[in-house]
Amino acid sequence: MSGTRILNAAMRSKIMSAEQAAALIQSGMNVGMSGFTGAGYPKVVPAALAKHIMDSNLNGKKFKIGVWTGASTAPELDGALAMVDGVEMRLPYQSDPTCRKRINAGEMEYIDIHLSHVSQFVWGGFLGKLDVAVVEVAGITEDGKLIPSSSVGNNKTWLDQADKIILEVNSWQSLDLEGMHDIYYGTALPPHRKPIPIIRTEDRIGQPYFNVDPSKIIAIVETNKPDRNSAFTPPDANSKLIAGHILDFLQHEVKMGRLPTNLLPLQSGVGNVANAVMAGLKDGPFENLTAYTEVLQDGMLELLKCGKMTCASATSFSLSPEALADLTANLKDFKNKIILRPQEISNHPEVIRRLGVIAMNGLIEADIYGNVNSTHIMGTSIMNGIGGSGDFARNAFISMFMTPSSAKGGTISCIVPMVSHVDHTEHDVQVIVTEQGLADLRGLSPKARAKVVIEKCAHPNFKPALQEYYERSLRYSPGRHTPHLLDEAFTFMPNWMANKAAREAWRDDSLVQADAWKK
């Protein structure tokens, strides 16, 4: 390669092959990898490392590392390393099928952690030493600064904290990304923290580059590889109904004077329902929208393009191939409308609370009292992880969770008497939405919440059973503040366990890829 993306002469002396760079990573090391939802992850060093691990294992030398990222990555990273059983510990969020199987089989340890907490855990030393950072960048300036690529994630922390650094300089990433990023170096651990000076979505408080100590860089690998970009299926009927309920609710909140006419900054998880909501906003009455979120996907890009949205702040892209092509072709036009920040800032509770974000996230199951499970199947098997949903749900002005009312062809109810795992307590869940309707839980006692969740959100096939459970719990529960029959609270689960076809469908990895949006 020509090396034109590496403008610093001293750094060009560190260029080597992916195989040579991967050989510098030793078994037992903790490795901080760039990447967030299939954007900005290293493309060739992880694959070379996977081959090195496979060869080592074939020679009887067990080789495993700790893998820390921003969030989920791609088959070339998570998939490749999990395939050769090369990961001892994974954090903080993953969505790879092979990785998931390893975790649930007890072959890989996994820490599911709020995305805003990762950086302070690393700085505090709670996760051990970070030995190596492997970070993709779009280029290196003459004075040695790094141009971030299509995601920021935890890269600032990896570069600061790692003993050694391996860079992938990816010429596939457009140089027009330069200037889009806002890398803030003002965070600190207590008692030295200062307020994060963001009072509007469009506020820039940092610089467009990563700082790096050149003495820590041990290898630079040049690449020209695309991000993983998966096409979203068009919103189905249920997604459109959910979106319709949310749009009606937002219009009602404006009418009641609880929201301004341009709403408040929007946050949404990734997936078809989120895109359906954004499509509805494009055709709706709201103007001058903003977004303060962690991932920018197709629907928000369309809002920016048509002028309905004026600014979107995130830490990464998660775009279909078509949307990515549109972004790349028009990066200069989007540059002043999109800000990519470190995830400790994009997900910062202080900023989310100050801005009054409207948070919209997916779930696996919700119970009649408003508790939400967004991570586990049957309470024990991890799906993907909590991601940033906890950061936003607890601190949002309005915290919404959305899901179809049933799953796997209508064999499983997503509204249950008691969730099998709690990620978001009833105290952090304000609104639950299914295609059946919207339950506004604000200001309601537990018994009042149960009535509205069953009435508004449950599928008709499961509503009688839920109603019957609730009525019996009112009569026979030893405590009636939050009535439950604890010996029956999970009866929906045994019924599901008895349905072999539903159980096998749920565990089929080929059918759960669409659930990656459920953060």
Short mmCIF file of C-alpha atoms in Angstrom, two decimals:
data_model
loop_
_atom_site.label_atom_id
_atom_site.label_comp_id
_atom_site.label_asym_id
_atom_site.label_seq_id
_atom_site.Cartn_x
_atom_site.Cartn_y
_atom_site.Cartn_z
CA MET A 1 0.00 0.00 0.00
CA SER A 2 1.08 3.58 -0.61
CA GLY A 3 0.89 4.67 3.04
CA THR A 4 -0.72 8.01 2.15
CA ARG A 5 -3.06 7.75 5.14
CA ILE A 6 -0.04 7.72 7.49
CA LEU A 7 1.31 11.25 7.20
CA ASN A 8 3.61 11.06 10.22
CA ALA A 9 7.00 9.87 8.96
CA ALA A 10 8.12 8.28 12.24
CA MET A 11 4.98 6.13 12.42
CA ARG A 12 5.46 4.77 8.92
CA SER A 13 8.45 2.83 10.23
CA LYS A 14 6.04 0.73 12.32
CA ILE A 15 4.04 -0.63 9.37
CA MET A 16 3.90 -4.43 9.27
CA SER A 17 1.60 -7.26 8.23
CA ALA A 18 -1.46 -8.34 10.19
CA GLU A 19 0.24 -11.64 10.96
CA GLN A 20 3.29 -9.88 12.41
CA ALA A 21 1.09 -7.58 14.48
CA ALA A 22 -1.07 -10.44 15.78
CA ALA A 23 2.05 -12.32 16.90
CA LEU A 24 2.72 -9.48 19.36
CA ILE A 25 -0.41 -10.43 21.33
CA GLN A 26 0.26 -13.11 23.95
CA SER A 27 -2.05 -15.58 25.66
CA GLY A 28 -3.55 -14.20 28.88
CA MET A 29 -3.52 -10.59 27.72
CA ASN A 30 -6.49 -8.26 27.90
CA VAL A 31 -7.05 -6.64 24.50
CA GLY A 32 -9.18 -3.54 23.94
CA MET A 33 -10.63 -3.67 20.43
CA SER A 34 -12.33 -0.81 18.61
CA GLY A 35 -15.79 -1.32 17.16
CA PHE A 36 -19.44 -0.63 17.94
CA THR A 37 -22.36 -2.38 16.18
CA GLY A 38 -20.34 -3.48 13.19
CA ALA A 39 -18.63 -0.13 12.58
CA GLY A 40 -15.02 0.89 13.06
CA TYR A 41 -13.70 -2.47 14.27
CA PRO A 42 -10.26 -3.86 13.30
CA LYS A 43 -10.65 -6.05 10.23
CA VAL A 44 -7.46 -8.08 9.74
CA VAL A 45 -5.52 -8.31 13.02
CA PRO A 46 -8.30 -10.26 14.83
CA ALA A 47 -8.51 -12.72 11.92
CA ALA A 48 -4.74 -13.20 11.94
CA LEU A 49 -4.86 -13.59 15.72
CA ALA A 50 -7.59 -16.25 15.40
CA LYS A 51 -5.36 -18.25 13.06
CA HIS A 52 -2.44 -17.86 15.46
CA ILE A 53 -4.66 -19.11 18.33
CA MET A 54 -5.88 -22.07 16.27
CA ASP A 55 -2.31 -23.07 15.41
CA SER A 56 -1.30 -22.74 19.06
CA ASN A 57 -4.20 -24.88 20.24
CA LEU A 58 -3.39 -27.55 17.65
CA ASN A 59 0.09 -27.67 19.14
CA GLY A 60 -1.35 -28.28 22.58
CA LYS A 61 -0.77 -24.75 23.89
CA LYS A 62 -4.04 -23.28 25.10
CA PHE A 63 -4.30 -19.64 24.00
CA LYS A 64 -6.99 -17.29 25.30
CA ILE A 65 -7.30 -13.54 25.73
CA GLY A 66 -9.73 -11.08 27.26
CA VAL A 67 -11.64 -9.08 24.64
CA TRP A 68 -13.01 -5.65 25.53
CA THR A 69 -14.86 -3.57 22.93
CA GLY A 70 -17.30 -0.69 22.65
CA ALA A 71 -20.24 -2.99 21.93
CA SER A 72 -20.94 -5.73 19.37
CA THR A 73 -18.54 -6.02 16.45
CA ALA A 74 -18.54 -8.41 13.48
CA PRO A 75 -17.77 -11.99 12.42
CA GLU A 76 -14.18 -10.99 11.56
CA LEU A 77 -13.62 -10.15 15.23
CA ASP A 78 -16.07 -11.73 17.69
CA GLY A 79 -16.96 -14.61 15.40
CA ALA A 80 -13.40 -15.45 14.40
CA LEU A 81 -12.04 -15.43 17.96
CA ALA A 82 -15.02 -17.31 19.41
CA MET A 83 -14.80 -19.94 16.67
CA VAL A 84 -11.30 -20.96 17.81
CA ASP A 85 -12.27 -20.74 21.52
CA GLY A 86 -9.78 -17.92 21.95
CA VAL A 87 -11.73 -15.67 24.34
CA GLU A 88 -11.48 -16.09 28.09
CA MET A 89 -13.52 -13.01 29.02
CA ARG A 90 -15.77 -10.82 26.86
CA LEU A 91 -17.29 -7.45 27.70
CA PRO A 92 -19.41 -5.29 27.55
CA TYR A 93 -21.92 -6.27 24.81
CA GLN A 94 -21.98 -8.88 22.05
CA SER A 95 -24.41 -10.19 19.46
CA ASP A 96 -22.39 -12.88 17.67
CA PRO A 97 -24.06 -16.34 17.51
CA THR A 98 -20.85 -18.28 18.15
CA CYS A 99 -19.91 -15.96 20.98
CA ARG A 100 -23.38 -16.37 22.49
CA LYS A 101 -23.14 -20.16 22.30
CA ARG A 102 -19.76 -20.15 24.04
CA ILE A 103 -21.07 -17.91 26.82
CA ASN A 104 -24.20 -19.97 27.43
CA ALA A 105 -22.22 -23.22 27.32
CA GLY A 106 -19.93 -21.92 30.07
CA GLU A 107 -16.93 -21.83 27.74
CA MET A 108 -16.51 -18.04 27.79
CA GLU A 109 -16.90 -15.68 30.72
CA TYR A 110 -18.99 -12.60 30.02
CA ILE A 111 -19.52 -9.33 31.90
CA ASP A 112 -22.69 -7.55 30.83
CA ILE A 113 -22.20 -3.95 31.89
CA HIS A 114 -23.80 -0.57 31.23
CA LEU A 115 -21.91 0.99 28.34
CA SER A 116 -21.40 4.26 30.19
CA HIS A 117 -19.63 2.39 33.02
CA VAL A 118 -16.93 0.64 31.00
CA SER A 119 -14.47 3.51 30.84
CA GLN A 120 -14.56 4.25 34.57
CA PHE A 121 -14.21 0.53 35.35
CA VAL A 122 -11.04 0.44 33.24
CA TRP A 123 -9.63 3.66 34.70
CA GLY A 124 -10.44 2.36 38.19
CA GLY A 125 -8.63 -0.90 37.54
CA PHE A 126 -11.64 -3.10 38.32
CA LEU A 127 -11.15 -5.20 35.17
CA GLY A 128 -7.41 -5.68 35.50
CA LYS A 129 -4.65 -4.33 33.28
CA LEU A 130 -5.30 -3.48 29.64
CA ASP A 131 -2.29 -4.92 27.84
CA VAL A 132 -2.96 -4.08 24.19
CA ALA A 133 -5.31 -1.82 22.23
CA VAL A 134 -6.19 -2.77 18.65
CA VAL A 135 -7.90 0.26 17.14
CA GLU A 136 -9.02 1.09 13.62
CA VAL A 137 -8.49 4.69 12.45
CA ALA A 138 -9.11 6.46 9.16
CA GLY A 139 -5.68 8.07 9.09
CA ILE A 140 -2.76 9.59 10.99
CA THR A 141 -1.97 13.29 10.71
CA GLU A 142 1.48 14.79 10.23
CA ASP A 143 1.70 15.65 13.92
CA GLY A 144 0.72 12.11 14.95
CA LYS A 145 -2.94 12.56 15.85
CA LEU A 146 -5.38 9.79 14.93
CA ILE A 147 -8.42 10.40 12.71
CA PRO A 148 -11.26 8.26 14.16
CA SER A 149 -13.20 6.02 11.79
CA SER A 150 -16.90 5.14 11.76
CA SER A 151 -17.26 4.53 15.50
CA VAL A 152 -15.69 5.95 18.64
CA GLY A 153 -16.87 3.62 21.41
CA ASN A 154 -14.22 3.15 24.09
CA ASN A 155 -11.27 3.93 21.82
CA LYS A 156 -10.11 6.98 23.77
CA THR A 157 -9.87 4.88 26.92
CA TRP A 158 -8.14 1.99 25.13
CA LEU A 159 -5.50 4.33 23.66
CA ASP A 160 -4.92 6.03 27.00
CA GLN A 161 -4.86 2.93 29.19
CA ALA A 162 -3.24 0.20 27.08
CA ASP A 163 0.43 -0.60 27.59
CA LYS A 164 0.85 -1.20 23.85
CA ILE A 165 -1.12 -0.13 20.78
CA ILE A 166 -1.72 -1.75 17.39
CA LEU A 167 -3.37 0.49 14.79
CA GLU A 168 -5.27 -0.55 11.67
CA VAL A 169 -5.30 2.36 9.23
CA ASN A 170 -8.26 1.61 6.98
CA SER A 171 -8.31 3.47 3.65
CA TRP A 172 -11.84 2.19 3.01
CA GLN A 173 -13.05 4.69 5.61
CA SER A 174 -13.68 8.08 4.02
CA LEU A 175 -11.34 10.90 4.97
CA ASP A 176 -14.40 13.12 4.91
CA LEU A 177 -15.08 11.69 8.38
CA GLU A 178 -12.36 14.04 9.63
CA GLY A 179 -14.00 16.74 11.70
CA MET A 180 -17.18 14.79 12.50
CA HIS A 181 -15.89 13.49 15.84
CA ASP A 182 -15.90 15.20 19.23
CA ILE A 183 -13.35 13.50 21.49
CA TYR A 184 -13.62 14.88 25.01
CA TYR A 185 -10.63 14.61 27.37
CA GLY A 186 -12.23 16.27 30.38
CA THR A 187 -13.52 13.23 32.29
CA ALA A 188 -11.97 12.10 35.59
CA LEU A 189 -12.62 9.75 38.48
CA PRO A 190 -14.15 11.04 41.72
CA PRO A 191 -13.46 13.32 43.53
CA HIS A 192 -12.03 15.24 40.58
CA ARG A 193 -15.03 15.17 38.25
CA LYS A 194 -16.35 18.32 36.66
CA PRO A 195 -19.70 18.88 34.90
CA ILE A 196 -19.89 17.66 31.29
CA PRO A 197 -20.53 20.96 29.46
CA ILE A 198 -23.20 19.76 27.02
CA ILE A 199 -26.47 21.66 27.25
CA ARG A 200 -27.63 21.14 23.65
CA THR A 201 -27.32 18.15 21.33
CA GLU A 202 -25.17 20.14 18.90
CA ASP A 203 -22.61 21.28 21.49
CA ARG A 204 -19.03 20.26 20.70
CA ILE A 205 -16.77 20.13 23.76
CA GLY A 206 -13.71 18.22 22.56
CA GLN A 207 -11.48 17.81 19.53
CA PRO A 208 -11.78 15.87 16.24
CA TYR A 209 -8.79 13.56 16.89
CA PHE A 210 -7.48 10.95 19.31
CA ASN A 211 -4.30 11.81 21.15
CA VAL A 212 -1.78 8.97 21.34
CA ASP A 213 1.60 8.38 22.92
CA PRO A 214 3.69 7.31 19.90
CA SER A 215 6.06 5.30 22.09
CA LYS A 216 3.21 2.87 22.86
CA ILE A 217 2.49 2.09 19.20
CA ILE A 218 4.12 -1.26 18.40
CA ALA A 219 2.52 -1.95 15.02
CA ILE A 220 0.54 -0.27 12.24
CA VAL A 221 -1.34 -2.36 9.71
CA GLU A 222 -2.77 -0.85 6.54
CA THR A 223 -6.13 -2.16 5.38
CA ASN A 224 -8.86 -1.47 2.89
CA LYS A 225 -11.83 -3.39 4.28
CA PRO A 226 -15.50 -2.40 4.62
CA ASP A 227 -17.51 -2.30 7.82
CA ARG A 228 -20.14 -4.99 8.38
CA ASN A 229 -23.44 -3.48 7.32
CA SER A 230 -26.58 -5.58 7.46
CA ALA A 231 -29.74 -4.69 5.63
CA PHE A 232 -32.81 -4.13 7.79
CA THR A 233 -35.98 -5.89 6.73
CA PRO A 234 -38.81 -3.47 5.98
CA PRO A 235 -40.98 -2.68 8.99
CA ASP A 236 -43.74 -5.28 9.34
CA ALA A 237 -47.34 -4.63 10.34
CA ASN A 238 -46.62 -4.93 14.07
CA SER A 239 -43.69 -2.51 13.87
CA LYS A 240 -45.86 0.03 12.09
CA LEU A 241 -48.59 -0.33 14.70
CA ILE A 242 -46.08 0.16 17.53
CA ALA A 243 -44.70 3.22 15.76
CA GLY A 244 -48.21 4.60 15.35
CA HIS A 245 -48.93 4.26 19.07
CA ILE A 246 -45.69 6.06 19.93
CA LEU A 247 -46.36 8.91 17.51
CA ASP A 248 -49.89 9.36 18.87
CA PHE A 249 -48.45 9.42 22.39
CA LEU A 250 -45.83 12.04 21.50
CA GLN A 251 -48.48 14.27 19.90
CA HIS A 252 -50.59 13.91 23.05
CA GLU A 253 -47.62 14.91 25.23
CA VAL A 254 -47.11 18.03 23.12
CA LYS A 255 -50.80 18.88 23.39
CA MET A 256 -50.63 18.47 27.18
CA GLY A 257 -47.64 20.84 27.31
CA ARG A 258 -45.22 18.22 28.61
CA LEU A 259 -43.10 18.26 25.46
CA PRO A 260 -42.09 21.15 23.17
CA THR A 261 -43.33 21.11 19.59
CA ASN A 262 -39.97 19.83 18.35
CA LEU A 263 -40.01 17.17 21.11
CA LEU A 264 -36.81 16.50 23.10
CA PRO A 265 -33.65 14.71 21.89
CA LEU A 266 -34.48 11.19 20.71
CA GLN A 267 -32.70 7.95 21.52
CA SER A 268 -33.61 4.58 20.07
CA GLY A 269 -32.21 1.09 19.94
CA VAL A 270 -31.40 -0.58 16.64
CA GLY A 271 -33.94 -2.49 14.57
CA ASN A 272 -37.11 -2.51 12.54
CA VAL A 273 -39.36 -0.98 15.20
CA ALA A 274 -36.94 1.92 15.71
CA ASN A 275 -36.77 2.50 11.95
CA ALA A 276 -40.55 2.38 11.77
CA VAL A 277 -40.78 5.09 14.44
CA MET A 278 -38.30 7.24 12.53
CA ALA A 279 -40.26 6.71 9.32
CA GLY A 280 -43.38 7.87 11.11
CA LEU A 281 -41.57 10.96 12.37
CA LYS A 282 -40.49 11.74 8.81
CA ASP A 283 -44.13 11.90 7.75
CA GLY A 284 -45.35 13.41 11.02
CA PRO A 285 -45.92 16.98 12.22
CA PHE A 286 -42.69 17.47 14.19
CA GLU A 287 -39.93 19.74 12.87
CA ASN A 288 -36.38 20.59 13.98
CA LEU A 289 -35.89 17.26 15.76
CA THR A 290 -32.60 16.27 17.40
CA ALA A 291 -31.14 12.96 18.56
CA TYR A 292 -28.85 12.18 21.47
CA THR A 293 -28.31 8.47 21.08
CA GLU A 294 -25.60 5.83 20.90
CA VAL A 295 -26.20 4.47 17.37
CA LEU A 296 -27.29 6.31 14.26
CA GLN A 297 -29.23 4.05 11.89
CA ASP A 298 -31.17 4.37 8.64
CA GLY A 299 -34.26 6.12 9.99
CA MET A 300 -32.35 8.93 11.65
CA LEU A 301 -30.18 9.39 8.58
CA GLU A 302 -33.34 9.89 6.54
CA LEU A 303 -34.61 12.48 9.02
CA LEU A 304 -31.31 14.37 8.73
CA LYS A 305 -31.37 14.14 4.96
CA CYS A 306 -34.90 15.50 4.57
CA GLY A 307 -34.35 18.27 7.10
CA LYS A 308 -36.77 17.03 9.77
CA MET A 309 -33.81 16.47 12.11
CA THR A 310 -31.17 19.16 12.52
CA CYS A 311 -28.50 17.30 14.54
CA ALA A 312 -27.76 13.77 15.73
CA SER A 313 -25.18 12.89 18.37
CA ALA A 314 -24.04 9.25 18.66
CA THR A 315 -20.98 7.08 19.14
CA SER A 316 -21.36 4.91 16.03
CA PHE A 317 -23.22 4.16 12.82
CA SER A 318 -25.36 1.08 12.25
CA LEU A 319 -26.48 1.44 8.65
CA SER A 320 -27.74 -0.76 5.86
CA PRO A 321 -25.51 -0.97 2.76
CA GLU A 322 -27.82 1.44 0.94
CA ALA A 323 -27.83 3.99 3.76
CA LEU A 324 -24.05 3.70 4.11
CA ALA A 325 -23.59 4.43 0.42
CA ASP A 326 -25.82 7.49 0.82
CA LEU A 327 -23.85 8.68 3.84
CA THR A 328 -20.49 8.18 2.13
CA ALA A 329 -21.61 10.03 -0.99
CA ASN A 330 -22.86 12.97 1.07
CA LEU A 331 -20.49 13.04 4.04
CA LYS A 332 -19.59 16.66 3.52
CA ASP A 333 -23.27 17.60 3.80
CA PHE A 334 -23.79 15.42 6.89
CA LYS A 335 -20.62 16.49 8.70
CA ASN A 336 -22.18 19.51 10.39
CA LYS A 337 -25.28 17.53 11.37
CA ILE A 338 -23.67 14.43 12.93
CA ILE A 339 -21.40 14.27 15.99
CA LEU A 340 -19.65 11.04 17.01
CA ARG A 341 -18.53 11.00 20.66
CA PRO A 342 -16.89 8.51 23.05
CA GLN A 343 -19.55 6.21 24.48
CA GLU A 344 -18.84 7.44 28.03
CA ILE A 345 -20.23 10.79 26.75
CA SER A 346 -22.91 9.56 24.32
CA ASN A 347 -24.33 7.44 27.18
CA HIS A 348 -23.46 9.73 30.08
CA PRO A 349 -26.27 9.80 32.69
CA GLU A 350 -25.60 13.45 33.54
CA VAL A 351 -26.04 14.59 29.94
CA ILE A 352 -29.05 12.34 29.28
CA ARG A 353 -30.83 13.70 32.34
CA ARG A 354 -29.96 17.33 31.52
CA LEU A 355 -31.13 17.13 27.91
CA GLY A 356 -34.34 15.30 28.83
CA VAL A 357 -33.93 12.51 26.30
CA ILE A 358 -36.90 10.51 24.99
CA ALA A 359 -35.60 6.92 25.15
CA MET A 360 -37.07 4.10 23.06
CA ASN A 361 -35.61 0.61 23.52
CA GLY A 362 -36.56 -2.98 22.86
CA LEU A 363 -37.23 -5.80 25.28
CA ILE A 364 -37.49 -9.57 25.44
CA GLU A 365 -40.27 -9.66 28.02
CA ALA A 366 -42.08 -7.27 30.35
CA ASP A 367 -44.19 -8.20 33.33
CA ILE A 368 -47.53 -6.84 34.37
CA TYR A 369 -45.94 -4.48 36.91
CA GLY A 370 -43.55 -2.88 34.45
CA ASN A 371 -40.28 -4.73 35.06
CA VAL A 372 -38.35 -5.41 31.86
CA ASN A 373 -35.99 -8.19 30.80
CA SER A 374 -33.93 -7.15 27.80
CA THR A 375 -31.04 -9.62 28.01
CA HIS A 376 -31.92 -13.19 29.04
CA ILE A 377 -33.91 -16.16 27.78
CA MET A 378 -35.53 -18.19 30.55
CA GLY A 379 -33.62 -16.12 33.07
CA THR A 380 -30.32 -17.91 32.49
CA SER A 381 -29.18 -17.72 28.85
CA ILE A 382 -27.81 -14.42 27.60
CA MET A 383 -29.08 -13.07 24.30
CA ASN A 384 -26.87 -10.04 23.64
CA GLY A 385 -26.59 -7.75 26.63
CA ILE A 386 -28.02 -4.62 28.23
CA GLY A 387 -25.99 -2.28 26.01
CA GLY A 388 -26.94 1.34 26.55
CA SER A 389 -30.61 0.83 27.37
CA GLY A 390 -30.00 1.11 31.12
CA ASP A 391 -28.01 4.32 30.73
CA PHE A 392 -30.92 5.91 28.90
CA ALA A 393 -33.90 4.31 30.65
CA ARG A 394 -32.99 5.40 34.16
CA ASN A 395 -32.06 8.95 33.15
CA ALA A 396 -34.49 9.76 30.33
CA PHE A 397 -37.31 12.27 30.60
CA ILE A 398 -39.54 9.63 29.02
CA SER A 399 -38.43 5.99 29.11
CA MET A 400 -40.25 3.74 26.62
CA PHE A 401 -39.83 0.02 25.93
CA MET A 402 -41.37 -1.55 22.85
CA THR A 403 -41.95 -5.08 21.58
CA PRO A 404 -44.46 -7.19 19.68
CA SER A 405 -46.87 -8.67 22.22
CA SER A 406 -45.98 -12.25 21.28
CA ALA A 407 -43.01 -14.07 19.78
CA LYS A 408 -42.24 -17.15 17.71
CA GLY A 409 -45.42 -17.28 15.72
CA GLY A 410 -47.63 -16.34 18.66
CA THR A 411 -46.51 -19.27 20.85
CA ILE A 412 -44.85 -17.07 23.50
CA SER A 413 -46.26 -14.05 25.29
CA CYS A 414 -43.87 -11.11 25.69
CA ILE A 415 -46.07 -9.86 28.54
CA VAL A 416 -45.73 -12.20 31.53
CA PRO A 417 -46.73 -12.26 35.22
CA MET A 418 -43.10 -11.89 36.37
CA VAL A 419 -40.02 -11.45 34.20
CA SER A 420 -37.46 -14.23 34.48
CA HIS A 421 -34.59 -11.71 34.68
CA VAL A 422 -34.74 -8.01 35.58
CA ASP A 423 -32.64 -5.48 33.67
CA HIS A 424 -34.92 -2.45 34.09
CA THR A 425 -37.02 -2.23 37.21
CA GLU A 426 -40.53 -0.84 37.30
CA HIS A 427 -38.97 2.37 38.65
CA ASP A 428 -37.17 3.02 35.35
CA VAL A 429 -39.92 1.94 32.94
CA GLN A 430 -42.48 4.63 32.19
CA VAL A 431 -44.14 3.42 28.98
CA ILE A 432 -44.58 -0.04 27.45
CA VAL A 433 -45.72 -0.34 23.84
CA THR A 434 -46.81 -3.34 21.77
CA GLU A 435 -48.81 -3.54 18.57
CA GLN A 436 -51.86 -3.93 20.80
CA GLY A 437 -51.46 -0.55 22.44
CA LEU A 438 -49.49 1.75 24.73
CA ALA A 439 -49.44 1.60 28.52
CA ASP A 440 -48.46 4.88 30.20
CA LEU A 441 -47.30 3.78 33.65
CA ARG A 442 -46.34 7.19 35.01
CA GLY A 443 -47.99 7.98 38.32
CA LEU A 444 -49.57 4.55 38.71
CA SER A 445 -49.38 2.20 41.68
CA PRO A 446 -48.39 -1.45 41.04
CA LYS A 447 -51.98 -2.68 40.85
CA ALA A 448 -52.94 0.15 38.50
CA ARG A 449 -49.91 -0.65 36.31
CA ALA A 450 -50.91 -4.31 36.11
CA LYS A 451 -54.39 -3.43 34.90
CA VAL A 452 -53.18 -1.09 32.16
CA VAL A 453 -50.36 -3.37 30.96
CA ILE A 454 -52.71 -6.33 30.61
CA GLU A 455 -55.45 -4.26 28.99
CA LYS A 456 -53.28 -2.23 26.61
CA CYS A 457 -50.29 -4.43 25.77
CA ALA A 458 -51.08 -8.15 26.09
CA HIS A 459 -51.91 -10.25 23.05
CA PRO A 460 -55.58 -11.37 22.99
CA ASN A 461 -54.49 -15.03 23.10
CA PHE A 462 -52.73 -14.47 26.43
CA LYS A 463 -54.81 -11.69 27.97
CA PRO A 464 -57.37 -13.99 29.70
CA ALA A 465 -54.62 -16.02 31.40
CA LEU A 466 -52.83 -12.88 32.57
CA GLN A 467 -56.07 -11.38 33.83
CA GLU A 468 -56.97 -14.60 35.65
CA TYR A 469 -53.51 -14.73 37.28
CA TYR A 470 -53.79 -11.13 38.42
CA GLU A 471 -57.29 -11.57 39.87
CA ARG A 472 -56.27 -14.69 41.81
CA SER A 473 -53.13 -12.93 43.06
CA LEU A 474 -55.37 -10.15 44.42
CA ARG A 475 -57.35 -12.75 46.37
CA TYR A 476 -54.60 -15.02 47.60
CA SER A 477 -51.35 -13.02 47.66
CA PRO A 478 -50.01 -12.70 51.24
CA GLY A 479 -49.05 -9.10 50.45
CA ARG A 480 -51.23 -6.99 48.22
CA HIS A 481 -49.03 -4.01 47.37
CA THR A 482 -47.58 -5.95 44.42
CA PRO A 483 -49.78 -9.04 44.27
CA HIS A 484 -48.05 -12.23 43.13
CA LEU A 485 -48.52 -15.95 43.49
CA LEU A 486 -44.87 -16.88 43.70
CA ASP A 487 -45.50 -20.58 43.12
CA GLU A 488 -47.28 -19.69 39.87
CA ALA A 489 -45.52 -16.51 38.72
CA PHE A 490 -43.51 -18.37 36.08
CA THR A 491 -46.28 -20.65 34.83
CA PHE A 492 -46.00 -19.08 31.39
CA MET A 493 -42.46 -20.49 31.30
CA PRO A 494 -43.36 -24.13 32.05
CA ASN A 495 -46.05 -23.90 29.39
CA TRP A 496 -43.40 -22.63 27.00
CA MET A 497 -40.99 -25.36 28.09
CA ALA A 498 -43.62 -27.95 27.22
CA ASN A 499 -43.89 -26.55 23.69
CA LYS A 500 -40.92 -28.21 21.99
CA ALA A 501 -41.44 -26.47 18.65
CA ALA A 502 -41.46 -23.02 20.26
CA ARG A 503 -38.44 -23.84 22.40
CA GLU A 504 -36.37 -25.03 19.46
CA ALA A 505 -37.37 -22.03 17.36
CA TRP A 506 -36.31 -19.67 20.12
CA ARG A 507 -32.90 -21.26 20.45
CA ASP A 508 -32.25 -21.36 16.71
CA ASP A 509 -29.55 -18.74 16.15
CA SER A 510 -30.66 -18.23 12.58
CA LEU A 511 -33.96 -16.88 13.88
CA VAL A 512 -32.65 -14.55 16.57
CA GLN A 513 -30.45 -12.29 14.48
CA ALA A 514 -33.31 -9.83 14.10
CA ASP A 515 -33.30 -9.48 17.90
CA ALA A 516 -29.93 -7.67 17.90
CA TRP A 517 -31.79 -4.36 18.25
CA LYS A 518 -33.05 -5.41 21.69
CA LYS A 519 -30.49 -3.59 23.73
#
